[in-house]
Short mmCIF file of N, CA and C in Angstrom, two decimals:
data_model
loop_
_atom_site.label_atom_id
_atom_site.label_comp_id
_atom_site.label_asym_id
_atom_site.label_seq_id
_atom_site.Cartn_x
_atom_site.Cartn_y
_atom_site.Cartn_z
N UNK K 1 1.30 -0.99 0.04
CA UNK K 1 -0.23 0.16 0.50
C UNK K 1 0.71 1.49 0.47
N UNK K 2 2.11 1.13 1.07
CA UNK K 2 2.67 2.44 0.78
C UNK K 2 3.27 2.78 -0.58
N UNK K 3 3.85 1.92 -1.86
CA UNK K 3 3.77 1.31 -3.13
C UNK K 3 3.11 3.26 -4.64
N UNK K 4 2.13 2.43 -2.77
CA UNK K 4 0.84 2.76 -4.49
C UNK K 4 0.44 4.69 -3.66
N UNK K 5 1.19 4.69 -2.17
CA UNK K 5 0.73 5.90 -2.24
C UNK K 5 2.23 7.00 -2.74
N UNK K 6 3.10 6.31 -2.15
CA UNK K 6 4.06 6.94 -3.77
C UNK K 6 3.97 7.54 -4.53
N UNK K 7 3.46 7.24 -5.39
CA UNK K 7 2.94 6.96 -7.08
C UNK K 7 2.01 8.36 -6.73
N UNK K 8 1.05 8.53 -5.99
CA UNK K 8 0.23 9.23 -6.39
C UNK K 8 -0.25 11.12 -4.92
N UNK K 9 1.20 10.56 -4.44
CA UNK K 9 0.47 11.97 -3.05
C UNK K 9 1.72 12.28 -3.51
N UNK K 10 1.58 13.82 -3.04
CA UNK K 10 2.05 15.57 -3.15
C UNK K 10 2.56 15.23 -1.26
N UNK K 11 3.36 15.63 -1.34
CA UNK K 11 3.81 15.91 0.28
C UNK K 11 3.52 17.78 -0.35
N UNK K 12 3.06 17.95 1.15
CA UNK K 12 2.78 19.84 1.03
C UNK K 12 3.19 19.54 2.78
N UNK K 13 3.39 20.95 2.85
CA UNK K 13 3.60 21.53 4.69
C UNK K 13 2.28 21.00 5.20
N UNK K 14 1.39 20.49 4.66
CA UNK K 14 -0.17 19.54 5.64
C UNK K 14 0.05 18.60 5.87
N UNK K 15 1.34 17.77 4.49
CA UNK K 15 1.36 16.64 5.17
C UNK K 15 1.36 16.09 3.44
N UNK K 16 0.66 15.00 3.68
CA UNK K 16 0.93 14.07 2.22
C UNK K 16 -0.82 14.02 1.65
N UNK K 17 -0.61 14.70 -0.07
CA UNK K 17 -2.05 14.73 -0.20
C UNK K 17 -2.76 13.94 -1.12
N UNK K 18 -3.24 13.44 -1.58
CA UNK K 18 -3.54 13.07 -2.87
C UNK K 18 -4.28 13.02 -3.76
N UNK K 19 -3.57 13.47 -5.03
CA UNK K 19 -3.82 14.33 -6.04
C UNK K 19 -5.15 12.92 -6.77
N UNK K 20 -4.72 12.08 -6.99
CA UNK K 20 -5.77 11.53 -7.76
C UNK K 20 -5.74 10.21 -7.54
N UNK K 21 -6.37 9.85 -6.35
CA UNK K 21 -6.83 8.39 -5.83
C UNK K 21 -7.42 7.03 -7.11
N UNK K 22 -7.87 7.75 -8.11
CA UNK K 22 -8.11 7.07 -9.38
C UNK K 22 -7.06 5.93 -10.35
N UNK K 23 -6.30 6.85 -9.49
CA UNK K 23 -5.16 6.61 -10.60
C UNK K 23 -3.74 5.44 -9.49
N UNK K 24 -4.26 5.11 -8.01
CA UNK K 24 -3.35 4.77 -6.81
C UNK K 24 -3.52 3.37 -7.62
N UNK K 25 -1.53 1.99 -7.66
CA UNK K 25 -2.30 1.08 -8.06
C UNK K 25 -2.84 0.31 -6.91
N UNK K 26 -2.71 -0.61 -6.95
CA UNK K 26 -3.58 -1.81 -5.72
C UNK K 26 -2.64 -2.72 -5.77
N UNK K 27 -2.51 -2.87 -7.22
CA UNK K 27 -2.07 -5.03 -7.47
C UNK K 27 -1.13 -4.01 -8.59
N UNK K 28 -0.01 -4.62 -7.90
CA UNK K 28 1.43 -3.90 -8.55
C UNK K 28 1.82 -4.38 -9.92
N UNK K 29 1.68 -6.58 -9.48
CA UNK K 29 1.87 -7.57 -10.62
C UNK K 29 1.10 -7.04 -11.52
N UNK K 30 0.09 -6.67 -11.73
CA UNK K 30 -1.21 -6.44 -12.71
C UNK K 30 -1.64 -5.30 -13.26
N UNK K 31 -1.48 -4.14 -12.16
CA UNK K 31 -1.30 -2.52 -12.89
C UNK K 31 -2.28 -2.95 -12.54
N UNK K 32 -3.38 -3.55 -11.87
CA UNK K 32 -5.32 -3.05 -11.55
C UNK K 32 -4.32 -0.96 -10.94
N UNK K 33 -5.74 -0.69 -11.31
CA UNK K 33 -5.43 0.74 -10.13
C UNK K 33 -6.78 0.73 -9.15
N UNK K 34 -7.25 1.23 -8.12
CA UNK K 34 -8.25 1.29 -7.55
C UNK K 34 -8.94 2.00 -8.68
N UNK K 35 -9.65 2.92 -8.93
CA UNK K 35 -10.19 3.18 -9.76
C UNK K 35 -11.08 2.07 -10.47
N UNK K 36 -10.66 1.59 -11.06
CA UNK K 36 -10.48 0.29 -12.03
C UNK K 36 -11.17 -0.81 -10.62
N UNK K 37 -10.75 -0.71 -10.34
CA UNK K 37 -11.57 -1.80 -9.01
C UNK K 37 -12.75 -1.62 -9.16
N UNK K 38 -12.95 -0.16 -8.74
CA UNK K 38 -13.57 1.26 -7.49
C UNK K 38 -15.51 0.50 -8.45
N UNK K 39 -15.11 1.24 -9.47
CA UNK K 39 -15.80 1.26 -11.02
C UNK K 39 -16.26 -0.36 -11.47
N UNK K 40 -15.26 -1.58 -10.97
CA UNK K 40 -16.09 -2.92 -11.09
C UNK K 40 -16.65 -3.25 -10.04
N UNK K 41 -16.60 -2.99 -8.42
CA UNK K 41 -17.12 -3.07 -7.53
C UNK K 41 -18.37 -2.57 -8.06
N UNK K 42 -18.73 -0.55 -7.97
CA UNK K 42 -20.09 -0.53 -7.96
C UNK K 42 -20.75 -1.07 -9.41
N UNK K 43 -20.33 -1.70 -10.96
CA UNK K 43 -21.26 -2.11 -11.85
C UNK K 43 -21.25 -3.36 -11.89
N UNK K 44 -20.00 -4.32 -11.42
CA UNK K 44 -20.59 -5.66 -10.98
C UNK K 44 -21.14 -6.04 -8.99
N UNK K 45 -21.80 -5.24 -8.54
CA UNK K 45 -20.71 -5.63 -6.61
C UNK K 45 -21.60 -6.42 -6.92
N UNK K 46 -19.95 -7.00 -6.63
CA UNK K 46 -19.01 -8.68 -7.05
C UNK K 46 -18.45 -8.43 -5.63
N UNK K 47 -18.38 -9.91 -5.34
CA UNK K 47 -17.28 -10.19 -3.46
C UNK K 47 -16.11 -10.10 -4.16
N UNK K 48 -14.91 -10.67 -3.28
CA UNK K 48 -14.07 -10.33 -3.68
C UNK K 48 -13.30 -11.43 -4.55
N UNK K 49 -13.58 -12.89 -4.83
CA UNK K 49 -13.42 -13.25 -5.65
C UNK K 49 -14.31 -12.66 -6.64
N UNK K 50 -14.43 -12.33 -6.59
CA UNK K 50 -14.93 -12.07 -8.44
C UNK K 50 -13.95 -11.28 -9.63
N UNK K 51 -14.49 -10.33 -8.55
CA UNK K 51 -13.07 -9.14 -8.54
C UNK K 51 -12.19 -9.47 -9.21
N UNK K 52 -12.17 -10.30 -7.78
CA UNK K 52 -10.41 -10.86 -8.72
C UNK K 52 -10.40 -11.79 -10.45
N UNK K 53 -11.21 -12.01 -11.09
CA UNK K 53 -11.16 -12.76 -11.93
C UNK K 53 -11.65 -12.40 -12.58
N UNK K 54 -13.02 -10.91 -12.79
CA UNK K 54 -13.25 -9.16 -13.11
C UNK K 54 -12.26 -8.56 -13.61
N UNK K 55 -10.91 -8.58 -12.59
CA UNK K 55 -9.73 -7.77 -13.57
C UNK K 55 -8.29 -8.00 -13.38
N UNK K 56 -8.51 -9.18 -12.94
CA UNK K 56 -6.78 -9.78 -12.09
C UNK K 56 -6.19 -9.20 -11.04
N UNK K 57 -6.36 -9.07 -10.26
CA UNK K 57 -6.04 -8.08 -9.57
C UNK K 57 -6.19 -9.30 -8.67
N UNK K 58 -5.34 -9.07 -7.21
CA UNK K 58 -4.10 -9.87 -6.58
C UNK K 58 -4.24 -11.90 -7.76
N UNK K 59 -3.81 -12.36 -9.24
CA UNK K 59 -3.37 -13.32 -9.78
C UNK K 59 -1.67 -13.37 -10.27
N UNK K 60 -0.88 -12.09 -10.14
CA UNK K 60 0.24 -11.36 -10.20
C UNK K 60 1.21 -12.74 -9.79
N UNK K 61 2.82 -12.20 -9.97
CA UNK K 61 3.36 -12.51 -9.76
C UNK K 61 3.02 -13.28 -8.34
N UNK K 62 3.29 -12.15 -7.35
CA UNK K 62 3.47 -12.27 -6.00
C UNK K 62 1.82 -13.44 -5.45
N UNK K 63 0.79 -13.71 -5.92
CA UNK K 63 -0.18 -14.98 -5.82
C UNK K 63 -1.61 -14.13 -4.61
N UNK K 64 -1.39 -12.12 -5.15
CA UNK K 64 -2.28 -11.88 -4.48
C UNK K 64 -1.57 -11.26 -2.60
N UNK K 65 0.02 -11.46 -2.55
CA UNK K 65 0.45 -10.93 -1.35
C UNK K 65 0.58 -9.33 -0.88
N UNK K 66 0.28 -8.95 -1.78
CA UNK K 66 0.67 -7.68 -1.65
C UNK K 66 -0.62 -7.05 -1.61
N UNK K 67 -1.23 -7.33 -2.23
CA UNK K 67 -3.19 -6.28 -2.65
C UNK K 67 -4.17 -7.25 -1.95
N UNK K 68 -4.00 -7.82 -1.53
CA UNK K 68 -4.84 -8.96 -1.14
C UNK K 68 -5.96 -8.78 0.07
N UNK K 69 -5.14 -7.88 0.96
CA UNK K 69 -6.29 -7.32 2.26
C UNK K 69 -6.17 -6.40 1.52
N UNK K 70 -5.85 -5.33 0.79
CA UNK K 70 -6.36 -4.17 -0.25
C UNK K 70 -7.84 -4.45 -0.77
N UNK K 71 -7.60 -4.72 -1.77
CA UNK K 71 -8.64 -5.44 -2.66
C UNK K 71 -10.63 -5.57 -0.53
N UNK K 72 -10.20 -7.15 -0.41
CA UNK K 72 -10.90 -7.37 0.43
C UNK K 72 -11.31 -6.12 1.42
N UNK K 73 -10.73 -5.20 1.80
CA UNK K 73 -11.23 -3.76 2.60
C UNK K 73 -12.46 -3.05 2.14
N UNK K 74 -12.13 -2.61 0.42
CA UNK K 74 -12.81 -1.96 -0.30
C UNK K 74 -13.75 -2.73 -1.01
N UNK K 75 -13.87 -3.96 -0.75
CA UNK K 75 -15.11 -4.61 -0.96
C UNK K 75 -16.47 -4.38 0.59
N UNK K 76 -15.10 -4.58 1.14
CA UNK K 76 -16.21 -4.25 2.58
C UNK K 76 -17.15 -3.29 3.19
N UNK K 77 -15.49 -2.10 2.32
CA UNK K 77 -16.33 -0.84 2.57
C UNK K 77 -17.92 -0.98 2.21
N UNK K 78 -17.66 -1.25 0.50
CA UNK K 78 -18.46 -1.68 0.28
C UNK K 78 -19.87 -2.44 -0.40
N UNK K 79 -19.19 -3.19 0.48
CA UNK K 79 -20.42 -4.39 1.16
C UNK K 79 -20.22 -4.77 1.77
N UNK K 80 -21.09 -4.06 3.11
CA UNK K 80 -20.27 -4.03 4.44
C UNK K 80 -21.39 -6.24 5.41
N UNK K 81 -22.05 -6.09 4.65
CA UNK K 81 -22.74 -7.25 5.07
C UNK K 81 -21.84 -8.69 3.89
N UNK K 82 -21.37 -8.91 3.92
CA UNK K 82 -21.03 -9.43 3.55
C UNK K 82 -20.79 -10.89 4.46
N UNK K 83 -20.72 -11.97 4.32
CA UNK K 83 -21.05 -13.19 4.73
C UNK K 83 -19.84 -13.64 5.27
N UNK K 84 -19.37 -15.07 6.88
CA UNK K 84 -18.03 -15.34 6.57
C UNK K 84 -18.42 -16.80 5.61
N UNK K 85 -19.22 -17.31 5.60
CA UNK K 85 -20.39 -18.10 4.06
C UNK K 85 -18.96 -17.61 2.85
N UNK K 86 -18.97 -17.24 2.69
CA UNK K 86 -18.01 -16.40 1.30
C UNK K 86 -16.21 -17.09 1.12
N UNK K 87 -16.01 -17.00 0.47
CA UNK K 87 -14.41 -17.40 -0.25
C UNK K 87 -13.56 -16.26 -0.18
N UNK K 88 -13.05 -15.82 0.82
CA UNK K 88 -12.07 -15.03 0.81
C UNK K 88 -11.08 -15.31 -0.33
N UNK K 89 -9.97 -14.09 -0.55
CA UNK K 89 -9.21 -14.10 -1.74
C UNK K 89 -7.46 -15.15 -0.29
N UNK K 90 -7.14 -16.48 -2.20
CA UNK K 90 -6.32 -17.02 -1.11
C UNK K 90 -4.44 -16.59 -1.49
N UNK K 91 -3.64 -16.95 -0.62
CA UNK K 91 -2.09 -16.67 -1.43
C UNK K 91 -2.29 -17.98 -2.54
N UNK K 92 -1.94 -17.54 -3.34
CA UNK K 92 -1.86 -18.42 -4.51
C UNK K 92 -0.47 -18.48 -5.56
N UNK K 93 0.60 -18.56 -4.25
CA UNK K 93 2.50 -18.45 -5.27
C UNK K 93 2.61 -19.48 -5.77
N UNK K 94 3.29 -19.36 -7.02
CA UNK K 94 3.57 -20.85 -7.45
C UNK K 94 3.67 -21.84 -6.64
N UNK K 95 4.00 -23.02 -7.17
CA UNK K 95 4.13 -24.11 -6.61
C UNK K 95 5.60 -24.41 -6.39
N UNK K 96 6.66 -24.49 -6.52
CA UNK K 96 7.56 -24.07 -6.86
C UNK K 96 8.21 -23.15 -7.90
N UNK K 97 9.11 -22.24 -7.11
CA UNK K 97 10.17 -21.03 -8.32
C UNK K 97 10.65 -22.15 -8.71
N UNK K 98 10.91 -20.57 -9.67
CA UNK K 98 12.22 -21.54 -11.50
C UNK K 98 12.86 -20.69 -11.37
N UNK K 99 14.37 -20.85 -12.31
CA UNK K 99 14.71 -19.87 -12.29
C UNK K 99 14.99 -19.81 -13.65
N UNK K 100 15.82 -18.80 -13.69
CA UNK K 100 15.57 -18.04 -15.54
C UNK K 100 16.54 -19.39 -16.55
N UNK K 101 17.62 -19.45 -15.45
CA UNK K 101 18.31 -20.90 -16.21
C UNK K 101 17.85 -21.91 -15.95
N UNK K 102 17.13 -22.32 -15.44
CA UNK K 102 16.08 -24.11 -15.73
C UNK K 102 15.42 -23.38 -16.65
N UNK K 103 15.17 -22.30 -16.92
CA UNK K 103 13.91 -22.47 -18.14
C UNK K 103 14.83 -22.49 -19.80
N UNK K 104 15.36 -21.43 -19.49
CA UNK K 104 16.16 -21.24 -20.95
C UNK K 104 17.39 -22.82 -21.45
N UNK K 105 17.05 -24.12 -20.27
CA UNK K 105 18.01 -24.11 -20.75
C UNK K 105 17.29 -25.71 -21.82
N UNK K 106 18.38 -26.44 -22.62
CA UNK K 106 17.35 -27.54 -23.27
C UNK K 106 17.69 -28.65 -23.50
N UNK K 107 17.38 -29.52 -23.76
CA UNK K 107 17.69 -30.73 -24.15
C UNK K 107 17.76 -31.49 -24.84
#
């Protein structure tokens, strides 16, 4: 979340002032912005899982480790009646790390 503030914030005498919240990057891996997520939530009134599938937020290299909490909070702010039975986003890292060297090897 700090990354997003650095991109969209201007330092003033009164502290940090957000210039354009819609350009705030929430998912760094897939470059999904706050504005894209908010418009998708408003248009489809979707759950966190559906938001992930519609925008690809949380589906990048990190598997949602950096943006999952913020996406969950955005859904809770719009729809506070989210039931505990709904599936929350989960971390889905790769099964195992793959090095560039092993990818480039030919048999």
